PDB file of C-alpha atoms in Angstrom:
ATOM      1  CA  MET R   1       0.000   0.000   0.000  1.00 40.00           C
ATOM      2  CA  LEU R   2       1.353   3.420  -0.947  1.00 45.00           C
ATOM      3  CA  SER R   3       1.985   5.686   2.013  1.00 47.00           C
ATOM      4  CA  ALA R   4       1.828   9.249   0.644  1.00 51.00           C
ATOM      5  CA  GLN R   5       2.978  12.070   2.862  1.00 51.00           C
ATOM      6  CA  SER R   6       2.933  15.780   1.952  1.00 47.00           C
ATOM      7  CA  ARG R   7       4.204  18.630   4.088  1.00 48.00           C
ATOM      8  CA  SER R   8       3.596  22.362   4.156  1.00 49.00           C
ATOM      9  CA  THR R   9       4.844  24.240   1.097  1.00 51.00           C
ATOM     10  CA  SER R  10       4.929  27.655   2.819  1.00 58.00           C
ATOM     11  CA  ASP R  11       8.074  29.692   2.190  1.00 60.00           C
ATOM     12  CA  PRO R  12       9.783  30.598   5.515  1.00 59.00           C
ATOM     13  CA  CYS R  13      11.769  33.384   3.842  1.00 56.00           C
ATOM     14  CA  THR R  14       8.659  35.027   2.388  1.00 59.00           C
ATOM     15  CA  ASP R  15       6.792  34.663   5.687  1.00 60.00           C
ATOM     16  CA  ASN R  16       9.641  36.081   7.811  1.00 62.00           C
ATOM     17  CA  PRO R  17       9.501  39.891   8.289  1.00 59.00           C
ATOM     18  CA  ARG R  18      13.306  40.204   8.283  1.00 58.00           C
ATOM     19  CA  PHE R  19      13.345  39.200   4.585  1.00 55.00           C
ATOM     20  CA  ARG R  20      10.737  41.743   3.476  1.00 58.00           C
ATOM     21  CA  GLY R  21      13.109  44.616   2.677  1.00 57.00           C
ATOM     22  CA  GLU R  22      11.181  47.067   0.503  1.00 59.00           C
ATOM     23  CA  MET R  23      14.383  48.711  -0.768  1.00 64.00           C
ATOM     24  CA  THR R  24      15.246  45.750  -3.004  1.00 81.00           C
ATOM     25  CA  ARG R  25      11.806  44.542  -4.067  1.00 88.00           C
ATOM     26  CA  TRP R  26      10.679  44.828  -7.671  1.00 92.00           C
ATOM     27  CA  LYS R  27       7.323  46.600  -7.978  1.00 94.00           C
ATOM     28  CA  VAL R  28       4.792  45.138 -10.403  1.00 95.00           C
ATOM     29  CA  HIS R  29       2.631  47.810 -12.039  1.00 96.00           C
ATOM     30  CA  GLY R  30       0.768  45.506 -14.395  1.00 96.00           C
ATOM     31  CA  THR R  31       0.782  42.221 -16.264  1.00 96.00           C
ATOM     32  CA  ARG R  32      -0.650  40.940 -19.548  1.00 97.00           C
ATOM     33  CA  PRO R  33      -0.606  37.556 -21.298  1.00 96.00           C
ATOM     34  CA  ALA R  34       1.659  37.050 -24.310  1.00 96.00           C
ATOM     35  CA  TYR R  35       0.883  33.359 -24.887  1.00 97.00           C
ATOM     36  CA  GLN R  36      -1.353  30.808 -23.185  1.00 96.00           C
ATOM     37  CA  SER R  37      -1.909  27.067 -23.605  1.00 96.00           C
ATOM     38  CA  PRO R  38      -3.017  24.229 -21.309  1.00 92.00           C
ATOM     39  CA  TRP R  39       0.672  23.464 -20.652  1.00 92.00           C
ATOM     40  CA  VAL R  40       2.485  26.785 -20.391  1.00 96.00           C
ATOM     41  CA  GLU R  41       1.803  30.511 -20.241  1.00 97.00           C
ATOM     42  CA  VAL R  42       4.047  33.498 -20.980  1.00 98.00           C
ATOM     43  CA  TRP R  43       3.208  36.840 -19.362  1.00 97.00           C
ATOM     44  CA  ARG R  44       4.756  40.299 -19.771  1.00 97.00           C
ATOM     45  CA  ASP R  45       5.034  42.136 -16.464  1.00 96.00           C
ATOM     46  CA  ASP R  46       5.505  45.896 -16.219  1.00 96.00           C
ATOM     47  CA  VAL R  47       7.986  46.089 -13.331  1.00 95.00           C
ATOM     48  CA  GLU R  48       9.924  48.834 -11.601  1.00 95.00           C
ATOM     49  CA  LEU R  49      13.459  47.935 -10.502  1.00 94.00           C
ATOM     50  CA  PRO R  50      14.962  49.128  -7.190  1.00 91.00           C
ATOM     51  CA  ASP R  51      16.891  51.843  -9.073  1.00 90.00           C
ATOM     52  CA  GLY R  52      13.670  53.220 -10.549  1.00 90.00           C
ATOM     53  CA  ASP R  53      13.984  51.804 -14.067  1.00 94.00           C
ATOM     54  CA  ARG R  54      10.814  50.348 -15.653  1.00 95.00           C
ATOM     55  CA  ILE R  55      11.088  47.258 -17.842  1.00 95.00           C
ATOM     56  CA  ASP R  56       8.942  44.550 -19.431  1.00 95.00           C
ATOM     57  CA  HIS R  57       9.881  41.267 -17.775  1.00 96.00           C
ATOM     58  CA  HIS R  58       8.763  37.964 -19.315  1.00 97.00           C
ATOM     59  CA  VAL R  59       7.389  35.411 -16.850  1.00 97.00           C
ATOM     60  CA  ILE R  60       6.781  31.739 -17.656  1.00 97.00           C
ATOM     61  CA  LYS R  61       3.913  30.159 -15.740  1.00 96.00           C
ATOM     62  CA  PHE R  62       2.924  26.506 -15.601  1.00 94.00           C
ATOM     63  CA  PRO R  63      -0.756  25.762 -14.868  1.00 91.00           C
ATOM     64  CA  ARG R  64       0.165  22.465 -13.229  1.00 93.00           C
ATOM     65  CA  ALA R  65       2.693  21.708 -10.500  1.00 94.00           C
ATOM     66  CA  SER R  66       5.714  19.463 -11.100  1.00 97.00           C
ATOM     67  CA  VAL R  67       7.058  16.620  -8.961  1.00 98.00           C
ATOM     68  CA  GLY R  68      10.050  14.322  -8.992  1.00 98.00           C
ATOM     69  CA  ALA R  69      11.061  11.306  -6.915  1.00 99.00           C
ATOM     70  CA  VAL R  70      14.379  10.008  -5.645  1.00 99.00           C
ATOM     71  CA  ALA R  71      13.665   6.273  -5.508  1.00 99.00           C
ATOM     72  CA  VAL R  72      16.197   4.426  -3.367  1.00 98.00           C
ATOM     73  CA  ASP R  73      16.923   0.911  -2.214  1.00 97.00           C
ATOM     74  CA  GLY R  74      19.894   0.775   0.116  1.00 95.00           C
ATOM     75  CA  ASP R  75      22.911   2.273  -1.652  1.00 94.00           C
ATOM     76  CA  ARG R  76      21.337   2.527  -5.100  1.00 97.00           C
ATOM     77  CA  THR R  77      18.780   4.728  -6.852  1.00 98.00           C
ATOM     78  CA  LEU R  78      16.302   4.061  -9.648  1.00 98.00           C
ATOM     79  CA  LEU R  79      16.818   6.232 -12.750  1.00 98.00           C
ATOM     80  CA  ILE R  80      15.505   6.369 -16.300  1.00 97.00           C
ATOM     81  CA  TRP R  81      17.552   6.910 -19.465  1.00 96.00           C
ATOM     82  CA  ARG R  82      15.854   9.231 -21.920  1.00 94.00           C
ATOM     83  CA  HIS R  83      16.347  11.749 -24.717  1.00 94.00           C
ATOM     84  CA  ARG R  84      15.545  15.467 -24.461  1.00 93.00           C
ATOM     85  CA  TYR R  85      14.866  16.835 -27.913  1.00 92.00           C
ATOM     86  CA  ILE R  86      15.232  20.526 -26.984  1.00 93.00           C
ATOM     87  CA  THR R  87      18.878  20.098 -25.958  1.00 94.00           C
ATOM     88  CA  ASP R  88      19.326  16.979 -28.138  1.00 95.00           C
ATOM     89  CA  THR R  89      20.910  15.135 -25.214  1.00 94.00           C
ATOM     90  CA  TRP R  90      20.627  11.706 -23.607  1.00 96.00           C
ATOM     91  CA  GLY R  91      20.895  11.252 -19.862  1.00 97.00           C
ATOM     92  CA  TRP R  92      19.802   9.631 -16.626  1.00 98.00           C
ATOM     93  CA  GLU R  93      16.912  11.298 -14.794  1.00 98.00           C
ATOM     94  CA  ILE R  94      14.722  10.721 -11.771  1.00 98.00           C
ATOM     95  CA  PRO R  95      11.062   9.834 -12.415  1.00 98.00           C
ATOM     96  CA  ALA R  96       9.144  13.104 -12.712  1.00 97.00           C
ATOM     97  CA  GLY R  97       6.107  14.759 -14.225  1.00 96.00           C
ATOM     98  CA  TRP R  98       3.000  16.891 -13.834  1.00 96.00           C
ATOM     99  CA  VAL R  99       0.467  16.800 -11.013  1.00 97.00           C
ATOM    100  CA  ASP R 100      -3.023  16.135 -12.378  1.00 96.00           C
ATOM    101  CA  PRO R 101      -5.854  18.508 -11.332  1.00 94.00           C
ATOM    102  CA  GLY R 102      -7.007  17.627  -7.813  1.00 96.00           C
ATOM    103  CA  GLU R 103      -4.210  15.076  -7.350  1.00 97.00           C
ATOM    104  CA  ASP R 104      -2.067  15.009  -4.224  1.00 98.00           C
ATOM    105  CA  PRO R 105       1.580  15.729  -5.184  1.00 98.00           C
ATOM    106  CA  ALA R 106       2.838  12.670  -3.300  1.00 98.00           C
ATOM    107  CA  VAL R 107       0.367  10.465  -5.158  1.00 98.00           C
ATOM    108  CA  ALA R 108       1.483  12.056  -8.427  1.00 98.00           C
ATOM    109  CA  ALA R 109       5.107  11.223  -7.624  1.00 98.00           C
ATOM    110  CA  GLY R 110       4.186   7.596  -6.971  1.00 98.00           C
ATOM    111  CA  ARG R 111       2.206   7.460 -10.206  1.00 98.00           C
ATOM    112  CA  GLU R 112       5.133   8.825 -12.206  1.00 97.00           C
ATOM    113  CA  ILE R 113       7.406   6.160 -10.733  1.00 98.00           C
ATOM    114  CA  GLU R 114       5.022   3.422 -11.848  1.00 97.00           C
ATOM    115  CA  GLU R 115       4.473   4.862 -15.328  1.00 96.00           C
ATOM    116  CA  GLU R 116       8.135   5.528 -16.066  1.00 96.00           C
ATOM    117  CA  THR R 117       9.874   2.616 -14.307  1.00 97.00           C
ATOM    118  CA  GLY R 118       7.369  -0.200 -13.707  1.00 96.00           C
ATOM    119  CA  TYR R 119       8.053  -0.070  -9.949  1.00 98.00           C
ATOM    120  CA  ARG R 120       5.551   0.704  -7.182  1.00 98.00           C
ATOM    121  CA  ALA R 121       6.691   2.601  -4.094  1.00 98.00           C
ATOM    122  CA  GLY R 122       5.614   1.502  -0.636  1.00 98.00           C
ATOM    123  CA  SER R 123       6.293   4.938   0.834  1.00 98.00           C
ATOM    124  CA  VAL R 124       6.528   8.401  -0.737  1.00 98.00           C
ATOM    125  CA  GLU R 125       7.673  11.189   1.597  1.00 98.00           C
ATOM    126  CA  HIS R 126       8.202  14.901   0.952  1.00 98.00           C
ATOM    127  CA  MET R 127      11.853  16.016   0.875  1.00 97.00           C
ATOM    128  CA  PHE R 128      11.841  19.623  -0.338  1.00 97.00           C
ATOM    129  CA  THR R 129      10.182  22.154  -2.623  1.00 97.00           C
ATOM    130  CA  TYR R 130      12.057  24.762  -4.622  1.00 96.00           C
ATOM    131  CA  HIS R 131      11.867  27.202  -7.551  1.00 96.00           C
ATOM    132  CA  PRO R 132      14.158  25.897 -10.330  1.00 93.00           C
ATOM    133  CA  LEU R 133      13.843  29.050 -12.484  1.00 94.00           C
ATOM    134  CA  ALA R 134      13.093  31.797  -9.971  1.00 94.00           C
ATOM    135  CA  GLY R 135      14.415  34.573 -12.219  1.00 94.00           C
ATOM    136  CA  ILE R 136      11.914  33.927 -14.996  1.00 95.00           C
ATOM    137  CA  SER R 137       9.305  31.378 -13.886  1.00 96.00           C
ATOM    138  CA  THR R 138       6.770  30.750 -11.124  1.00 94.00           C
ATOM    139  CA  MET R 139       7.393  26.986 -11.329  1.00 94.00           C
ATOM    140  CA  ARG R 140       7.409  25.135  -8.011  1.00 94.00           C
ATOM    141  CA  TYR R 141       9.052  21.716  -8.103  1.00 97.00           C
ATOM    142  CA  THR R 142       8.505  19.274  -5.244  1.00 98.00           C
ATOM    143  CA  VAL R 143      10.854  16.353  -4.659  1.00 98.00           C
ATOM    144  CA  PHE R 144       9.839  13.193  -2.816  1.00 99.00           C
ATOM    145  CA  LEU R 145      11.765  10.251  -1.394  1.00 98.00           C
ATOM    146  CA  ALA R 146      10.387   6.883  -2.504  1.00 99.00           C
ATOM    147  CA  THR R 147      11.242   3.632  -0.718  1.00 98.00           C
ATOM    148  CA  GLY R 148       9.928   0.075  -0.493  1.00 98.00           C
ATOM    149  CA  LEU R 149       9.867  -0.319  -4.262  1.00 98.00           C
ATOM    150  CA  ILE R 150       8.381  -3.443  -5.851  1.00 98.00           C
ATOM    151  CA  HIS R 151       8.627  -4.319  -9.543  1.00 98.00           C
ATOM    152  CA  ILE R 152       5.103  -4.695 -10.967  1.00 96.00           C
ATOM    153  CA  GLY R 153       5.756  -4.769 -14.710  1.00 94.00           C
ATOM    154  CA  GLU R 154       7.117  -2.843 -17.652  1.00 92.00           C
ATOM    155  CA  PRO R 155       6.964   0.970 -17.855  1.00 91.00           C
ATOM    156  CA  THR R 156       3.742   2.176 -19.455  1.00 90.00           C
ATOM    157  CA  ASP R 157       5.154   5.544 -20.561  1.00 79.00           C
ATOM    158  CA  ARG R 158       7.327   4.385 -23.450  1.00 77.00           C
ATOM    159  CA  ALA R 159       7.396   7.897 -24.920  1.00 79.00           C
ATOM    160  CA  GLU R 160       9.742   8.963 -22.116  1.00 76.00           C
ATOM    161  CA  THR R 161      11.552   5.861 -20.887  1.00 81.00           C
ATOM    162  CA  VAL R 162      14.199   4.070 -22.961  1.00 87.00           C
ATOM    163  CA  GLU R 163      15.927   2.209 -20.126  1.00 94.00           C
ATOM    164  CA  VAL R 164      15.376   1.765 -16.388  1.00 96.00           C
ATOM    165  CA  ALA R 165      18.298   0.943 -14.102  1.00 97.00           C
ATOM    166  CA  TRP R 166      19.355   0.802 -10.475  1.00 98.00           C
ATOM    167  CA  LEU R 167      22.585   2.787 -10.211  1.00 98.00           C
ATOM    168  CA  PRO R 168      24.929   3.077  -7.204  1.00 97.00           C
ATOM    169  CA  LEU R 169      24.560   6.350  -5.318  1.00 96.00           C
ATOM    170  CA  ALA R 170      28.345   6.478  -5.079  1.00 94.00           C
ATOM    171  CA  GLU R 171      28.531   6.707  -8.890  1.00 96.00           C
ATOM    172  CA  LEU R 172      26.375   9.837  -9.171  1.00 96.00           C
ATOM    173  CA  PRO R 173      29.238  12.389  -9.021  1.00 95.00           C
ATOM    174  CA  ARG R 174      31.076  10.565 -11.820  1.00 97.00           C
ATOM    175  CA  LEU R 175      27.928  10.319 -13.930  1.00 97.00           C
ATOM    176  CA  ALA R 176      27.364  14.054 -13.521  1.00 97.00           C
ATOM    177  CA  ALA R 177      30.994  14.841 -14.385  1.00 97.00           C
ATOM    178  CA  ASP R 178      30.711  12.642 -17.489  1.00 97.00           C
ATOM    179  CA  ARG R 179      27.528  14.525 -18.479  1.00 97.00           C
ATOM    180  CA  GLN R 180      25.400  11.414 -18.157  1.00 97.00           C
ATOM    181  CA  ILE R 181      23.212  13.377 -15.712  1.00 98.00           C
ATOM    182  CA  THR R 182      22.550  16.918 -16.952  1.00 96.00           C
ATOM    183  CA  ASP R 183      18.885  17.426 -16.057  1.00 96.00           C
ATOM    184  CA  GLY R 184      18.685  20.247 -13.493  1.00 95.00           C
ATOM    185  CA  PRO R 185      15.855  18.924 -11.294  1.00 96.00           C
ATOM    186  CA  SER R 186      17.470  15.463 -11.228  1.00 98.00           C
ATOM    187  CA  LEU R 187      20.843  16.902 -10.193  1.00 97.00           C
ATOM    188  CA  SER R 188      19.202  19.011  -7.470  1.00 97.00           C
ATOM    189  CA  ALA R 189      17.182  16.103  -6.092  1.00 98.00           C
ATOM    190  CA  LEU R 190      20.002  13.564  -6.125  1.00 97.00           C
ATOM    191  CA  SER R 191      22.523  16.023  -4.665  1.00 96.00           C
ATOM    192  CA  TYR R 192      20.104  16.913  -1.867  1.00 96.00           C
ATOM    193  CA  TYR R 193      19.554  13.256  -1.019  1.00 96.00           C
ATOM    194  CA  ARG R 194      23.280  12.488  -0.986  1.00 93.00           C
ATOM    195  CA  GLY R 195      23.970  15.533   1.167  1.00 90.00           C
ATOM    196  CA  MET R 196      21.290  14.627   3.704  1.00 86.00           C
ATOM    197  CA  HIS R 197      21.804  10.864   3.883  1.00 78.00           C
ATOM    198  CA  LEU R 198      25.392  10.143   2.879  1.00 68.00           C
ATOM    199  CA  ALA R 199      27.248  12.933   4.689  1.00 57.00           C
TER     200      ALA R 199
END
């Protein structure tokens, strides 16, 4: 049985008065859509910089949240090998994807693991939430830790998964140095896990 656990996604820096310095905040005077689709939106914000300059700043918004999962079993992690056409690169990545409307993020992470790897997680726990493109996008990316994995069949999402493999956690720095892991969210998630659990 999947044990899905989500935690608060409040931002302690935003909520703390000591970080609310008005002298360095950008002021938004208006916003208008430049492009909208069910998957992505681009907005043009009329903003005033701290030095008084006014500029149009492009902001990328994603209607749906994103999740990823570090799936571990002892000293190894479950990764998928896939191609990214935009950068025309191959690499290892963690299972990841969109959160469906009304879906709990932890449940979404477990679903992505099943679809992309053919494994089912016994437990999915929140690790951290961050903004991968804070200078240009509102995207929030939540990373979960998945354990108790059981193989239930072949991946159903063949459009994304070419190969599934358990790789040693100790090999991750070498794989990153060899550019076999170049995906930003995967690097952030795996580095966080190694820092917290292998220090």
